Coordinates of C-alpha atoms in Angstrom, one line a residue:
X353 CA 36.5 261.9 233.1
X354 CA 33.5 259.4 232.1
X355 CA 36.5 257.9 229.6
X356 CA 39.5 257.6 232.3
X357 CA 37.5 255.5 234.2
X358 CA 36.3 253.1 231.4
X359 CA 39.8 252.9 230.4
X360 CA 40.9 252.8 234.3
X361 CA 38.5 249.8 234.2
X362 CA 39.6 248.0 231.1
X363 CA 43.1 248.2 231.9
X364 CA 42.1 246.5 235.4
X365 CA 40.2 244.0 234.0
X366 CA 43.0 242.9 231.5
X367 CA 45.7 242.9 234.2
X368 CA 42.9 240.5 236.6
X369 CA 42.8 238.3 233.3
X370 CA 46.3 238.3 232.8
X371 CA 46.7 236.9 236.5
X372 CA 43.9 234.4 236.1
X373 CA 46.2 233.5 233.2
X374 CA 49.2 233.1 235.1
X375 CA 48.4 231.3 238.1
X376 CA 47.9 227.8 236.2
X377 CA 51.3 228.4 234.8
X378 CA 52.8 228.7 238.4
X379 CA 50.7 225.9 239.5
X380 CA 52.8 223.8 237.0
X381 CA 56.0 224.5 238.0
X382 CA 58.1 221.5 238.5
X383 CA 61.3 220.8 240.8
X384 CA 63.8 218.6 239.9
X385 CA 66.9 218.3 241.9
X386 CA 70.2 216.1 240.0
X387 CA 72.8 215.0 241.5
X388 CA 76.1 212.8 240.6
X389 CA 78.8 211.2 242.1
X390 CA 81.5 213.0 240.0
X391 CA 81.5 214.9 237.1
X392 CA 83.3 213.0 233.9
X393 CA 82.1 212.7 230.5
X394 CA 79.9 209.5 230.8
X395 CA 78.3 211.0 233.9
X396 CA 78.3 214.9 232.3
X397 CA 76.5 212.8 229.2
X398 CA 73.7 211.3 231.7
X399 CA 73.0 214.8 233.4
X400 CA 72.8 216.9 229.7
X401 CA 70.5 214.1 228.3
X402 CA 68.2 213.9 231.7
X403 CA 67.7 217.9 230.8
X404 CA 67.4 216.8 226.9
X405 CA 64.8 214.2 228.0
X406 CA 62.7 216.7 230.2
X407 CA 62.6 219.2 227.3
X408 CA 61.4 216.5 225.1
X409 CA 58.7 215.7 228.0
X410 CA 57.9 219.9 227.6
X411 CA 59.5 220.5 230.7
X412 CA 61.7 223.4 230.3
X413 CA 63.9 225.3 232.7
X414 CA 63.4 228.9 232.8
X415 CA 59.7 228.0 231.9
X416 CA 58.2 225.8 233.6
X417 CA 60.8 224.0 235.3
X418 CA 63.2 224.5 238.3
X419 CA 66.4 222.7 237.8
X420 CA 69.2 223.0 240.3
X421 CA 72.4 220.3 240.2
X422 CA 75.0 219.3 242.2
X423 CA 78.0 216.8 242.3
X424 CA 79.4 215.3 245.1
X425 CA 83.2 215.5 243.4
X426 CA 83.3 211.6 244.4
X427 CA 83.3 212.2 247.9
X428 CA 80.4 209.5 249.7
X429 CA 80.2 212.0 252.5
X430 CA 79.2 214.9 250.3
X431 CA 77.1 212.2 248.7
X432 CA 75.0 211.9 251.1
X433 CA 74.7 215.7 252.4
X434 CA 73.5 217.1 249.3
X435 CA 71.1 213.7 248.9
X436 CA 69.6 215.2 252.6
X437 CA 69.9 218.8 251.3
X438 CA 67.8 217.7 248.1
X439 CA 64.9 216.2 250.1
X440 CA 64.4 219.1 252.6
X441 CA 63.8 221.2 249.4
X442 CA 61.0 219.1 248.6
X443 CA 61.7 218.6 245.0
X444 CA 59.0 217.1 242.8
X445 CA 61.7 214.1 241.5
X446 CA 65.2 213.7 242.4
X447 CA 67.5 212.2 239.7
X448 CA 70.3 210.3 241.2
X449 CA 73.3 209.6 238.7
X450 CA 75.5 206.6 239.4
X451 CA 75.3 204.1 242.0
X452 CA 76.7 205.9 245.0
X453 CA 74.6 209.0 244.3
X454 CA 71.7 206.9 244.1
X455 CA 72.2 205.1 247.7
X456 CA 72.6 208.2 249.6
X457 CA 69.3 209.6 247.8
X458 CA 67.4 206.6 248.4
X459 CA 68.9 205.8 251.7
X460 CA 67.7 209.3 252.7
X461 CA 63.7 209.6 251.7
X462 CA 61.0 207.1 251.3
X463 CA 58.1 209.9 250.4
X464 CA 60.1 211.8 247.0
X465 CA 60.2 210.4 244.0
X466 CA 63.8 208.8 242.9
X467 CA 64.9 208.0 239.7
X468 CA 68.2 206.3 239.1
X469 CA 70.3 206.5 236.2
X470 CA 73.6 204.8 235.1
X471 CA 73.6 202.1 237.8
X472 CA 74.9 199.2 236.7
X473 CA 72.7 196.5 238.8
X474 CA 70.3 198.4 241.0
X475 CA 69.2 195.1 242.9
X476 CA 72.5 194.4 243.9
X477 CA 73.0 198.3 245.0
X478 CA 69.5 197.7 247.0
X479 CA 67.9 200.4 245.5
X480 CA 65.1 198.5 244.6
X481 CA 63.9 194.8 245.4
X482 CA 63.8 193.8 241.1
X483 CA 64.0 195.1 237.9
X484 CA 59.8 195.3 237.7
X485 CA 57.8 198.2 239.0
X486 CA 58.8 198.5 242.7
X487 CA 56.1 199.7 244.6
X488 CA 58.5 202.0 246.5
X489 CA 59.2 205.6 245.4
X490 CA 61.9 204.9 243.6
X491 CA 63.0 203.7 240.0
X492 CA 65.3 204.3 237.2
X493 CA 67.6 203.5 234.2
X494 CA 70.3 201.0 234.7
X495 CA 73.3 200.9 232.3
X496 CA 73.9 197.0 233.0
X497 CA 75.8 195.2 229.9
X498 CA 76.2 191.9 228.7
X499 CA 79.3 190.9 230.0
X500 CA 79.9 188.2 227.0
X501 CA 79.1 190.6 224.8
X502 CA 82.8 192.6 226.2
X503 CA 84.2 189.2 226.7
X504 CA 83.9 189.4 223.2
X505 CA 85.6 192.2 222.3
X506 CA 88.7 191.5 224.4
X507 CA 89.0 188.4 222.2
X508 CA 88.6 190.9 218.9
X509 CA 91.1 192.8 220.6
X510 CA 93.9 190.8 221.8
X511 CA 92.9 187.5 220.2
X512 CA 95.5 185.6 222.4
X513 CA 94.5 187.2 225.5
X514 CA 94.5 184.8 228.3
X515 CA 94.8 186.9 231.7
X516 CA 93.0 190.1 231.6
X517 CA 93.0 192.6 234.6
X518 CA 90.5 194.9 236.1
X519 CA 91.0 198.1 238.0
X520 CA 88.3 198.6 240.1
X521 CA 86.7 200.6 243.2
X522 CA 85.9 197.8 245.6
X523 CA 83.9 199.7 247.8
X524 CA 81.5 200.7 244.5
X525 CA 79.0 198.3 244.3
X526 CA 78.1 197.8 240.8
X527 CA 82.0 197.7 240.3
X528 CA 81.8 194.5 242.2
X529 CA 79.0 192.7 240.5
X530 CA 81.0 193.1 237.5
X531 CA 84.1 191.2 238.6
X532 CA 81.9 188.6 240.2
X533 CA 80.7 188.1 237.3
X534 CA 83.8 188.0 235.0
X535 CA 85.1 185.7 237.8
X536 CA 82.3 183.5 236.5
X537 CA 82.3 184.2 232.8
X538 CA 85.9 184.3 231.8
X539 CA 87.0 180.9 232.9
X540 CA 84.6 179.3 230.6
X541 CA 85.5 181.5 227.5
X542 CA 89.6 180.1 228.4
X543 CA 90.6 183.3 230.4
X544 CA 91.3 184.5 233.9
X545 CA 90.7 187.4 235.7
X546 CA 93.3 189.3 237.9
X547 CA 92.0 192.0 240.0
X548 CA 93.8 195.4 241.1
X549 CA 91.8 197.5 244.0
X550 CA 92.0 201.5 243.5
X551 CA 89.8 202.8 246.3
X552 CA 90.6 206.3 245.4
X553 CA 90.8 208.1 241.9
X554 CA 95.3 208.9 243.0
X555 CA 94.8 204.7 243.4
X556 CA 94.3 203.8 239.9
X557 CA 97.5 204.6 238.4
X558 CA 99.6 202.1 240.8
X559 CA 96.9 199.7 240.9
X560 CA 97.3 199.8 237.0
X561 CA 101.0 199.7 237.1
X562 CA 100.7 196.4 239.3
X563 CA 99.3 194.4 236.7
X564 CA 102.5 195.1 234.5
X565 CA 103.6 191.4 233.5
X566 CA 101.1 189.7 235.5
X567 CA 97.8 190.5 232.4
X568 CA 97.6 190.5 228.8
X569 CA 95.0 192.9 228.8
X570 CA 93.4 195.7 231.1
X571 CA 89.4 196.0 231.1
X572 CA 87.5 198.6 232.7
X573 CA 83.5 198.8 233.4
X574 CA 82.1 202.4 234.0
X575 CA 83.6 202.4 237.9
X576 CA 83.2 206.3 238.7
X577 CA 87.3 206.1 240.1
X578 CA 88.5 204.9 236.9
X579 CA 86.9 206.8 234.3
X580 CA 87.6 209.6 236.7
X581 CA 91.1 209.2 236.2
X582 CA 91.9 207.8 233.1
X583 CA 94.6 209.8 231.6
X584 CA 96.2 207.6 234.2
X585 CA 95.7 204.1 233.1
X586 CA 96.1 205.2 229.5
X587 CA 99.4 206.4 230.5
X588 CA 100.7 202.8 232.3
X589 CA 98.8 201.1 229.1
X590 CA 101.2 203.2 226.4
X591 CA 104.0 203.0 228.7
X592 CA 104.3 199.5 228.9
X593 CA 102.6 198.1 226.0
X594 CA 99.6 197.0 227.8
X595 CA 96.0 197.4 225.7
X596 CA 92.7 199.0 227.3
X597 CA 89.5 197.7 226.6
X598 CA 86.5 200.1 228.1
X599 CA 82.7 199.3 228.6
X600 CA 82.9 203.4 228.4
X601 CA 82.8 204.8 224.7
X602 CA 84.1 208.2 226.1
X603 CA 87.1 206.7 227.5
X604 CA 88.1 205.6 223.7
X605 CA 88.3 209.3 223.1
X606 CA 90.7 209.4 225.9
X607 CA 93.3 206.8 225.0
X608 CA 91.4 203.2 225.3
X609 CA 91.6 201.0 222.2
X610 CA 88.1 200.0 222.1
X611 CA 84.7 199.9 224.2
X612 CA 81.0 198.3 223.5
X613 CA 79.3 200.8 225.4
X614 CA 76.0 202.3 225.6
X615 CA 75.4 205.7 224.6
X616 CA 75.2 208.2 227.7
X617 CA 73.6 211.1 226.2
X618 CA 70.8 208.7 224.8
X619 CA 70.8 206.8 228.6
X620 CA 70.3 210.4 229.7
X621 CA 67.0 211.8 227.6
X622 CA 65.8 207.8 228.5
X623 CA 65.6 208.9 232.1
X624 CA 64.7 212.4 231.6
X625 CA 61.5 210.9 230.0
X626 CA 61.1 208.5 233.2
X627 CA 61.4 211.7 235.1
X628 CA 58.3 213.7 232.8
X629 CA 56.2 210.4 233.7
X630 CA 56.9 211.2 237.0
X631 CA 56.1 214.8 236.9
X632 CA 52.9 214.3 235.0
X633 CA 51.5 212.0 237.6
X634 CA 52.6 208.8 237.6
X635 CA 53.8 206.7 240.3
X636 CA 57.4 206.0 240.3
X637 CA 56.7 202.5 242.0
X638 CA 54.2 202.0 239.5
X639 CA 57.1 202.1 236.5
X640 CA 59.2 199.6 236.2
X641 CA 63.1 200.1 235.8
X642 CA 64.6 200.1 232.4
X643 CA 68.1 199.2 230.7
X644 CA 69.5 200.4 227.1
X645 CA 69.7 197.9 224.9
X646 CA 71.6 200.5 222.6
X647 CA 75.5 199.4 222.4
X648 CA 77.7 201.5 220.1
X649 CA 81.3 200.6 219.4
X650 CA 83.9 202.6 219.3
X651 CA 87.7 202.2 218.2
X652 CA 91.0 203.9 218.6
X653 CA 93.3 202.5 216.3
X654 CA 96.2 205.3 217.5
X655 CA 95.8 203.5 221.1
X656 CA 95.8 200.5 219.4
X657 CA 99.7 201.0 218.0
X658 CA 100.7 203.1 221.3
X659 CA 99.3 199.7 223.4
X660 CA 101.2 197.0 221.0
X661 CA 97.6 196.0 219.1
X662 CA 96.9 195.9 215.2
X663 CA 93.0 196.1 215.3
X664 CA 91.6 193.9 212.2
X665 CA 89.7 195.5 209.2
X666 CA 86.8 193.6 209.9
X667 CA 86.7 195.4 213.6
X668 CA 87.3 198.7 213.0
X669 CA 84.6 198.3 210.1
X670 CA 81.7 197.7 212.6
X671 CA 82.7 200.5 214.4
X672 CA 80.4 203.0 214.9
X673 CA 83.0 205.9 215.5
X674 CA 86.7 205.6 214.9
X675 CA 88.4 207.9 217.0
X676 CA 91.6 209.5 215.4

């Protein structure tokens, strides 16, 4: 009997140890709630690196991290209900992928920590007041590019290019900043830009098919509505003979010629890290927002013949993928 009870005891006494044990595990727990505008490959790129970038930071879901995502399927509307949904859970950070994503989160909470991530001018998109440490609870990862830089590349491209079009989401702000600003730059490198609205991703097709005759080239940033449908432009670009030139490397992959784009995945783990700083106890006004300063090209020299373009040895040389 004397021997139950010691072992009645010892068993206890392991199990009370075993709790003691536990409880700073639980205490360490993290939330972190993502959310995107849309899901497409740039964006799906973003989200898997942010998870990549925790890991990296040793927070792992299943372990000691929650991790709960959810899109808004480009709807503004939805935006904005999951970015309230998100703070009434509380999270610990809340990653906000792509400009629209980001306003409704930021729009929506001045006490949880935000982080950005693929916004293209995050000033302009008033998410925070510069590119230094904010002060606020917010900050983030921009995916901003040198415009001359893709200026550039058009001229690589189609060397005699002298009109080039842009399909574009007016109503997406860092869309805008990019055509205010090729309205500036292209002028002085001997070009002009014609612009063709697509408010919806069903838009892009006919707002592509009315630049037919009136461009010599087609460029597209990273707007959400354009990537998001660009099976479509690729189509009115083969159809009539009219080359594609991306700032997004996945849309090479899909049928563009060429893009100088930063690498999503990497833009992705970059955040992710931002996000362990966070979660570790640093102030997210206290960390100034970031950019990539990582640009990979990428060349499709099949789009190139389907869009009426022979693509130099010397360019698809520097390429660091060529898509086949």
């Amino acid at each position: 009997m004397l021997i139950g009870k010691k072992h009645f005891l010892t068993v206890g006494a392991m199990a009370l140890a075993m709790a003691v044990q536990a409880a700073p595990a639980l205490a360490q727990q993290k939330s972190v709630a993502v959310t995107a505008i849309v899901e497409h490959p740039a964006l799906d790129a973003v989200r898997d690196g942010v998870k990549e970038g925790l890991k990296q930071s040793g927070f792992d879901e299943g372990k000691n991290l929650k991790w709960q995502y959810q899109s808004a399927q480009g709807n503004t509307g939805t935006a904005a209900q999951i970015a309230r949904k998100f703070v009434g859970d509380k999270p610990d950070a809340i990653v906000a992928i792509a400009t629209p994503s980001a306003q409704a989160v930021v729009a929506s909470t001045k006490t949880v920590p935000v982080v950005y991530s693929a916004v293209t001018d995050p000033v302009a998109a008033q998410l925070v007041p510069g590119m230094q440490a904010s002060g606020t609870n917010v900050t983030g990862v921009s995916d901003l590019l040198a415009l001359d830089k893709q200026i550039e590349l058009i001229k690589k491209v189609v060397p005699e290019a002298k009109r080039v079009g842009m399909v574009y989401n007016p109503g997406e702000a860092n869309s805008v900043v990019v055509v205010k600003q090729l309205q500036e730059l292209l002028p002085k490198a001997g070009m002009t830009l014609v612009e063709a609205a697509a408010p919806r991703t069903v838009d892009v097709a006919s707002a592509a098919r009315s630049l037919i005759g009136k461009v010599d080239v087609i460029y597209t940033n990273t707007d959400n509505n354009v990537v998001s449908a660009y099976e479509a432009l690729v189509k009115v670009g083969n159809d009539a003979k009219l080359p594609l030139i991306a700032s997004d490397t996945d849309s090479v992959k899909r049928g563009a010629i060429a893009a100088l784009g930063i690498n999503y995945r990497d833009l992705g783990v970059q955040t992710g890290k931002m996000v362990g700083r966070i979660l570790k106890g640093e102030q997210p006004g206290a960390i100034p927002s970031e950019t990539s300063s990582k640009l990979e090209l990428f060349v499709n020299p099949g789009a190139a013949e389907k869009q009426g373009v022979t693509l130099s040895d010397a360019l698809v040389k520097q390429a660091a993928q060529i898509v086949k």
